Amino acid sequence: FPIGYPLTLSVITFIAPILFFPIVAVFHIFLGLGSMALLYGISREFLPRKTRLIFLAILAIYYPWIDFGGYLMSETLATFLLVLMVYLVFSHPKRHNLLWLFSLPLSIALATIVRSNLLLTGALIAVWLVYKYILAKHIHSRRLIWRGLVTCICGSALSVIITSSIYGFFGKPGALLSTNGGLNFTQGQCLYRMVTDSDGRTFSPPVFFQRNIVGEKTFDTPFANASYFY
């Protein structure tokens, strides 16, 4: 299971356990505002000013964002990181600042720790860079694209070190990505507040505690046996 969001909640719990829910609420509010600000910045590339304001108003009243923001779920953080990646893609060509492009794979690494399926965005970004290289008409422009590719590769290497270190520290050496597995599906269907596997490991979605869902279950197989849970 992706460790990013539970790890974030653990840090908040460690720092201020008494103010846990208010801090998470404020954290989600700023994530939502940050997503709106970044999306508005992206819209400036395509939309006229009046249309951008309408777009911003729609974002402000978009119900799923409002609803998910009130739960202990990773959607709010994952959305912010996804929008951040897209924003960095559009920011690099205008700023010609390699720091922006270096931070792109780092944001992808953070995103995959929160939601594994966001790794697909990294592949799309690589395709976009190759596409830009093919379209480049001048040598200077092509050199800029190659510099971007090298920078992105360096950032990606650092990202691999970061993600493997995090998963290695928490007991999964060599892992670069969490595949969720069938346990996530089982938990969503059975609504157990806490489940335990045959090795004594426990798993519990934070939102189940928030919604006061009760019930516990012990499985006679380890969580790593994804085929069993499917």
mmCIF file of C-alpha atoms in Angstrom:
data_model
loop_
_atom_site.group_PDB
_atom_site.id
_atom_site.type_symbol
_atom_site.label_atom_id
_atom_site.label_comp_id
_atom_site.label_asym_id
_atom_site.label_seq_id
_atom_site.Cartn_x
_atom_site.Cartn_y
_atom_site.Cartn_z
ATOM 1 C CA PHE A 1 0.000 0.000 0.000
ATOM 2 C CA PRO A 2 1.418 3.485 -0.830
ATOM 3 C CA ILE A 3 2.960 4.826 2.331
ATOM 4 C CA GLY A 4 3.033 8.537 1.525
ATOM 5 C CA TYR A 5 -0.283 9.705 2.971
ATOM 6 C CA PRO A 6 -0.247 7.477 6.105
ATOM 7 C CA LEU A 7 3.320 8.625 6.709
ATOM 8 C CA THR A 8 2.186 12.258 6.452
ATOM 9 C CA LEU A 9 -0.566 11.606 9.005
ATOM 10 C CA SER A 10 1.953 9.880 11.281
ATOM 11 C CA VAL A 11 4.173 12.966 11.262
ATOM 12 C CA ILE A 12 1.211 15.169 12.191
ATOM 13 C CA THR A 13 0.248 12.738 14.962
ATOM 14 C CA PHE A 14 3.792 12.803 16.335
ATOM 15 C CA ILE A 15 4.029 16.608 16.276
ATOM 16 C CA ALA A 16 0.592 17.517 17.635
ATOM 17 C CA PRO A 17 -1.608 14.526 18.532
ATOM 18 C CA ILE A 18 -4.193 16.656 20.344
ATOM 19 C CA LEU A 19 -4.666 18.976 17.358
ATOM 20 C CA PHE A 20 -4.524 16.197 14.780
ATOM 21 C CA PHE A 21 -7.875 16.793 13.052
ATOM 22 C CA PRO A 22 -7.647 20.623 12.943
ATOM 23 C CA ILE A 23 -4.108 20.437 11.499
ATOM 24 C CA VAL A 24 -5.149 17.889 8.861
ATOM 25 C CA ALA A 25 -8.141 20.074 7.960
ATOM 26 C CA VAL A 26 -5.913 23.133 7.476
ATOM 27 C CA PHE A 27 -3.390 21.002 5.568
ATOM 28 C CA HIS A 28 -6.105 19.828 3.171
ATOM 29 C CA ILE A 29 -7.390 23.374 2.731
ATOM 30 C CA PHE A 30 -3.955 24.609 1.670
ATOM 31 C CA LEU A 31 -3.522 21.619 -0.649
ATOM 32 C CA GLY A 32 -6.837 22.460 -2.302
ATOM 33 C CA LEU A 33 -5.945 26.132 -2.642
ATOM 34 C CA GLY A 34 -2.534 25.179 -3.997
ATOM 35 C CA SER A 35 -4.116 22.907 -6.598
ATOM 36 C CA MET A 36 -6.452 25.703 -7.683
ATOM 37 C CA ALA A 37 -3.596 28.200 -7.950
ATOM 38 C CA LEU A 38 -1.488 25.816 -10.037
ATOM 39 C CA LEU A 39 -4.403 24.919 -12.310
ATOM 40 C CA TYR A 40 -5.109 28.600 -12.812
ATOM 41 C CA GLY A 41 -1.464 29.084 -13.753
ATOM 42 C CA ILE A 42 -1.723 26.243 -16.274
ATOM 43 C CA SER A 43 -4.937 27.700 -17.715
ATOM 44 C CA ARG A 44 -3.078 30.917 -18.532
ATOM 45 C CA GLU A 45 -1.329 28.982 -21.290
ATOM 46 C CA PHE A 46 -4.589 28.226 -23.090
ATOM 47 C CA LEU A 47 -7.500 30.376 -21.958
ATOM 48 C CA PRO A 48 -8.340 34.092 -22.141
ATOM 49 C CA ARG A 49 -8.651 35.978 -18.869
ATOM 50 C CA LYS A 50 -12.451 35.894 -18.525
ATOM 51 C CA THR A 51 -12.568 32.190 -19.300
ATOM 52 C CA ARG A 52 -9.826 31.571 -16.743
ATOM 53 C CA LEU A 53 -11.895 33.275 -14.049
ATOM 54 C CA ILE A 54 -14.888 31.103 -14.921
ATOM 55 C CA PHE A 55 -12.616 28.052 -14.806
ATOM 56 C CA LEU A 56 -11.369 29.098 -11.357
ATOM 57 C CA ALA A 57 -14.937 29.574 -10.100
ATOM 58 C CA ILE A 58 -15.866 26.071 -11.282
ATOM 59 C CA LEU A 59 -12.861 24.632 -9.471
ATOM 60 C CA ALA A 60 -13.881 26.431 -6.280
ATOM 61 C CA ILE A 61 -17.321 24.758 -6.222
ATOM 62 C CA TYR A 62 -16.299 21.374 -7.645
ATOM 63 C CA TYR A 63 -18.045 19.068 -5.175
ATOM 64 C CA PRO A 64 -15.718 16.021 -5.227
ATOM 65 C CA TRP A 65 -12.818 18.248 -4.166
ATOM 66 C CA ILE A 66 -14.874 19.693 -1.341
ATOM 67 C CA ASP A 67 -16.141 16.280 -0.239
ATOM 68 C CA PHE A 68 -12.848 14.369 -0.408
ATOM 69 C CA GLY A 69 -11.077 17.219 1.351
ATOM 70 C CA GLY A 70 -13.076 16.434 4.478
ATOM 71 C CA TYR A 71 -11.888 12.834 4.745
ATOM 72 C CA LEU A 72 -8.603 11.246 5.776
ATOM 73 C CA MET A 73 -7.923 10.088 2.233
ATOM 74 C CA SER A 74 -4.982 10.567 -0.081
ATOM 75 C CA GLU A 75 -7.014 12.115 -2.926
ATOM 76 C CA THR A 76 -6.374 15.718 -1.892
ATOM 77 C CA LEU A 77 -2.601 15.281 -1.612
ATOM 78 C CA ALA A 78 -2.422 13.130 -4.763
ATOM 79 C CA THR A 79 -4.357 15.732 -6.763
ATOM 80 C CA PHE A 80 -2.000 18.491 -5.649
ATOM 81 C CA LEU A 81 1.086 16.481 -6.652
ATOM 82 C CA LEU A 82 -0.450 15.567 -10.018
ATOM 83 C CA VAL A 83 -1.256 19.216 -10.776
ATOM 84 C CA LEU A 84 2.233 20.224 -9.602
ATOM 85 C CA MET A 85 3.818 17.842 -12.107
ATOM 86 C CA VAL A 86 1.766 19.266 -14.968
ATOM 87 C CA TYR A 87 2.573 22.814 -13.849
ATOM 88 C CA LEU A 88 6.304 22.089 -13.828
ATOM 89 C CA VAL A 89 6.069 20.694 -17.359
ATOM 90 C CA PHE A 90 4.597 23.947 -18.652
ATOM 91 C CA SER A 91 6.851 26.179 -16.535
ATOM 92 C CA HIS A 92 10.209 24.832 -17.701
ATOM 93 C CA PRO A 93 10.155 25.996 -21.366
ATOM 94 C CA LYS A 94 9.249 29.565 -20.403
ATOM 95 C CA ARG A 95 11.682 29.947 -17.513
ATOM 96 C CA HIS A 96 14.595 28.028 -19.098
ATOM 97 C CA ASN A 97 15.541 27.105 -15.556
ATOM 98 C CA LEU A 98 16.827 23.549 -15.171
ATOM 99 C CA LEU A 99 15.962 23.611 -11.475
ATOM 100 C CA TRP A 100 12.292 23.427 -12.444
ATOM 101 C CA LEU A 101 12.951 20.377 -14.591
ATOM 102 C CA PHE A 102 15.146 18.767 -11.925
ATOM 103 C CA SER A 103 12.279 19.099 -9.454
ATOM 104 C CA LEU A 104 9.887 17.410 -11.887
ATOM 105 C CA PRO A 105 11.006 13.778 -11.296
ATOM 106 C CA LEU A 106 11.227 14.533 -7.574
ATOM 107 C CA SER A 107 7.573 15.538 -7.595
ATOM 108 C CA ILE A 108 6.804 12.341 -9.511
ATOM 109 C CA ALA A 109 8.630 10.314 -6.844
ATOM 110 C CA LEU A 110 6.609 11.954 -4.064
ATOM 111 C CA ALA A 111 3.424 11.399 -6.037
ATOM 112 C CA THR A 112 4.093 7.670 -6.546
ATOM 113 C CA ILE A 113 4.666 7.262 -2.819
ATOM 114 C CA VAL A 114 1.164 8.690 -2.311
ATOM 115 C CA ARG A 115 -0.566 7.058 -5.316
ATOM 116 C CA SER A 116 1.309 4.485 -7.384
ATOM 117 C CA ASN A 117 -0.734 5.059 -10.544
ATOM 118 C CA LEU A 118 0.687 8.588 -10.816
ATOM 119 C CA LEU A 119 3.850 6.988 -12.194
ATOM 120 C CA LEU A 120 2.032 7.012 -15.543
ATOM 121 C CA THR A 121 2.453 10.786 -15.570
ATOM 122 C CA GLY A 122 6.229 10.325 -15.596
ATOM 123 C CA ALA A 123 6.007 8.210 -18.751
ATOM 124 C CA LEU A 124 3.821 10.834 -20.428
ATOM 125 C CA ILE A 125 6.332 13.542 -19.500
ATOM 126 C CA ALA A 126 9.137 11.529 -21.121
ATOM 127 C CA VAL A 127 7.037 11.231 -24.289
ATOM 128 C CA TRP A 128 6.431 14.987 -24.192
ATOM 129 C CA LEU A 129 10.171 15.705 -23.980
ATOM 130 C CA VAL A 130 10.922 13.443 -26.935
ATOM 131 C CA TYR A 131 8.103 15.102 -28.873
ATOM 132 C CA LYS A 132 9.569 18.528 -28.146
ATOM 133 C CA TYR A 133 12.966 17.304 -29.339
ATOM 134 C CA ILE A 134 11.516 16.069 -32.630
ATOM 135 C CA LEU A 135 9.759 19.374 -33.227
ATOM 136 C CA ALA A 136 12.836 21.475 -32.415
ATOM 137 C CA LYS A 137 13.950 23.309 -35.591
ATOM 138 C CA HIS A 138 17.148 24.904 -34.338
ATOM 139 C CA ILE A 139 20.297 23.383 -32.888
ATOM 140 C CA HIS A 140 20.113 25.677 -29.882
ATOM 141 C CA SER A 141 16.610 24.475 -29.169
ATOM 142 C CA ARG A 142 17.677 20.843 -29.489
ATOM 143 C CA ARG A 143 20.561 21.412 -27.125
ATOM 144 C CA LEU A 144 18.083 22.873 -24.653
ATOM 145 C CA ILE A 145 15.925 19.766 -24.927
ATOM 146 C CA TRP A 146 18.939 17.485 -24.404
ATOM 147 C CA ARG A 147 19.963 19.491 -21.364
ATOM 148 C CA GLY A 148 16.448 18.996 -20.104
ATOM 149 C CA LEU A 149 16.638 15.250 -20.701
ATOM 150 C CA VAL A 150 19.934 14.950 -18.828
ATOM 151 C CA THR A 151 18.584 17.046 -15.972
ATOM 152 C CA CYS A 152 15.454 14.916 -15.822
ATOM 153 C CA ILE A 153 17.539 11.723 -15.761
ATOM 154 C CA CYS A 154 19.605 13.049 -12.847
ATOM 155 C CA GLY A 155 16.471 14.014 -10.967
ATOM 156 C CA SER A 156 15.007 10.589 -11.711
ATOM 157 C CA ALA A 157 18.105 8.863 -10.316
ATOM 158 C CA LEU A 158 17.762 10.850 -7.107
ATOM 159 C CA SER A 159 14.071 9.973 -7.026
ATOM 160 C CA VAL A 160 14.877 6.261 -7.250
ATOM 161 C CA ILE A 161 17.251 6.600 -4.300
ATOM 162 C CA ILE A 162 14.618 8.440 -2.263
ATOM 163 C CA THR A 163 11.748 6.018 -2.937
ATOM 164 C CA SER A 164 13.853 2.882 -2.468
ATOM 165 C CA SER A 165 15.251 4.286 0.793
ATOM 166 C CA ILE A 166 11.764 5.032 2.143
ATOM 167 C CA TYR A 167 10.366 1.602 1.282
ATOM 168 C CA GLY A 168 13.568 -0.064 2.464
ATOM 169 C CA PHE A 169 13.362 1.726 5.819
ATOM 170 C CA PHE A 170 9.806 0.498 6.334
ATOM 171 C CA GLY A 171 10.581 -3.128 5.561
ATOM 172 C CA LYS A 172 10.464 -3.565 1.788
ATOM 173 C CA PRO A 173 14.098 -3.435 0.576
ATOM 174 C CA GLY A 174 14.589 -2.898 -3.144
ATOM 175 C CA ALA A 175 11.010 -1.744 -3.770
ATOM 176 C CA LEU A 176 10.492 1.332 -5.936
ATOM 177 C CA LEU A 177 6.723 1.244 -6.164
ATOM 178 C CA SER A 178 3.773 0.007 -4.165
ATOM 179 C CA THR A 179 1.337 -2.047 -6.226
ATOM 180 C CA ASN A 180 -1.565 -1.729 -3.724
ATOM 181 C CA GLY A 181 -2.398 -5.399 -4.187
ATOM 182 C CA GLY A 182 -5.689 -7.169 -3.573
ATOM 183 C CA LEU A 183 -5.760 -6.145 0.097
ATOM 184 C CA ASN A 184 -6.860 -2.629 -0.841
ATOM 185 C CA PHE A 185 -9.788 -4.087 -2.777
ATOM 186 C CA THR A 186 -10.700 -6.471 0.062
ATOM 187 C CA GLN A 187 -10.584 -3.705 2.637
ATOM 188 C CA GLY A 188 -12.836 -1.485 0.547
ATOM 189 C CA GLN A 189 -15.446 -4.226 0.141
ATOM 190 C CA CYS A 190 -15.423 -5.709 3.647
ATOM 191 C CA LEU A 191 -15.108 -2.472 5.630
ATOM 192 C CA TYR A 192 -12.911 -3.814 8.413
ATOM 193 C CA ARG A 193 -11.498 -1.151 10.671
ATOM 194 C CA MET A 194 -8.339 -3.181 11.127
ATOM 195 C CA VAL A 195 -6.992 -6.373 9.567
ATOM 196 C CA THR A 196 -3.992 -8.457 10.613
ATOM 197 C CA ASP A 197 -2.052 -10.937 8.504
ATOM 198 C CA SER A 198 -0.344 -14.184 9.454
ATOM 199 C CA ASP A 199 2.940 -12.354 10.106
ATOM 200 C CA GLY A 200 1.319 -9.997 12.609
ATOM 201 C CA ARG A 201 1.281 -6.935 10.335
ATOM 202 C CA THR A 202 -1.760 -4.674 10.569
ATOM 203 C CA PHE A 203 -3.508 -2.505 8.014
ATOM 204 C CA SER A 204 -6.208 0.093 8.589
ATOM 205 C CA PRO A 205 -7.367 2.985 6.365
ATOM 206 C CA PRO A 206 -7.327 6.270 8.297
ATOM 207 C CA VAL A 207 -10.757 7.189 6.924
ATOM 208 C CA PHE A 208 -12.279 4.111 8.602
ATOM 209 C CA PHE A 209 -11.213 5.440 12.000
ATOM 210 C CA GLN A 210 -12.624 8.829 11.096
ATOM 211 C CA ARG A 211 -15.986 7.278 10.156
ATOM 212 C CA ASN A 212 -16.017 5.083 13.304
ATOM 213 C CA ILE A 213 -16.200 1.845 11.324
ATOM 214 C CA VAL A 214 -15.817 -1.138 13.675
ATOM 215 C CA GLY A 215 -14.807 -4.738 13.100
ATOM 216 C CA GLU A 216 -11.469 -6.508 12.919
ATOM 217 C CA LYS A 217 -10.257 -9.559 11.027
ATOM 218 C CA THR A 218 -7.177 -11.751 10.989
ATOM 219 C CA PHE A 219 -6.114 -13.414 7.733
ATOM 220 C CA ASP A 220 -4.201 -16.696 7.665
ATOM 221 C CA THR A 221 -1.889 -15.431 4.929
ATOM 222 C CA PRO A 222 0.571 -12.534 4.652
ATOM 223 C CA PHE A 223 -0.484 -9.291 2.987
ATOM 224 C CA ALA A 224 2.183 -9.888 0.324
ATOM 225 C CA ASN A 225 0.056 -12.740 -1.069
ATOM 226 C CA ALA A 226 -1.918 -10.426 -3.366
ATOM 227 C CA SER A 227 -3.469 -13.290 -5.379
ATOM 228 C CA TYR A 228 -5.258 -14.520 -2.257
ATOM 229 C CA PHE A 229 -6.982 -11.193 -1.704
ATOM 230 C CA TYR A 230 -7.940 -10.837 -5.372
#
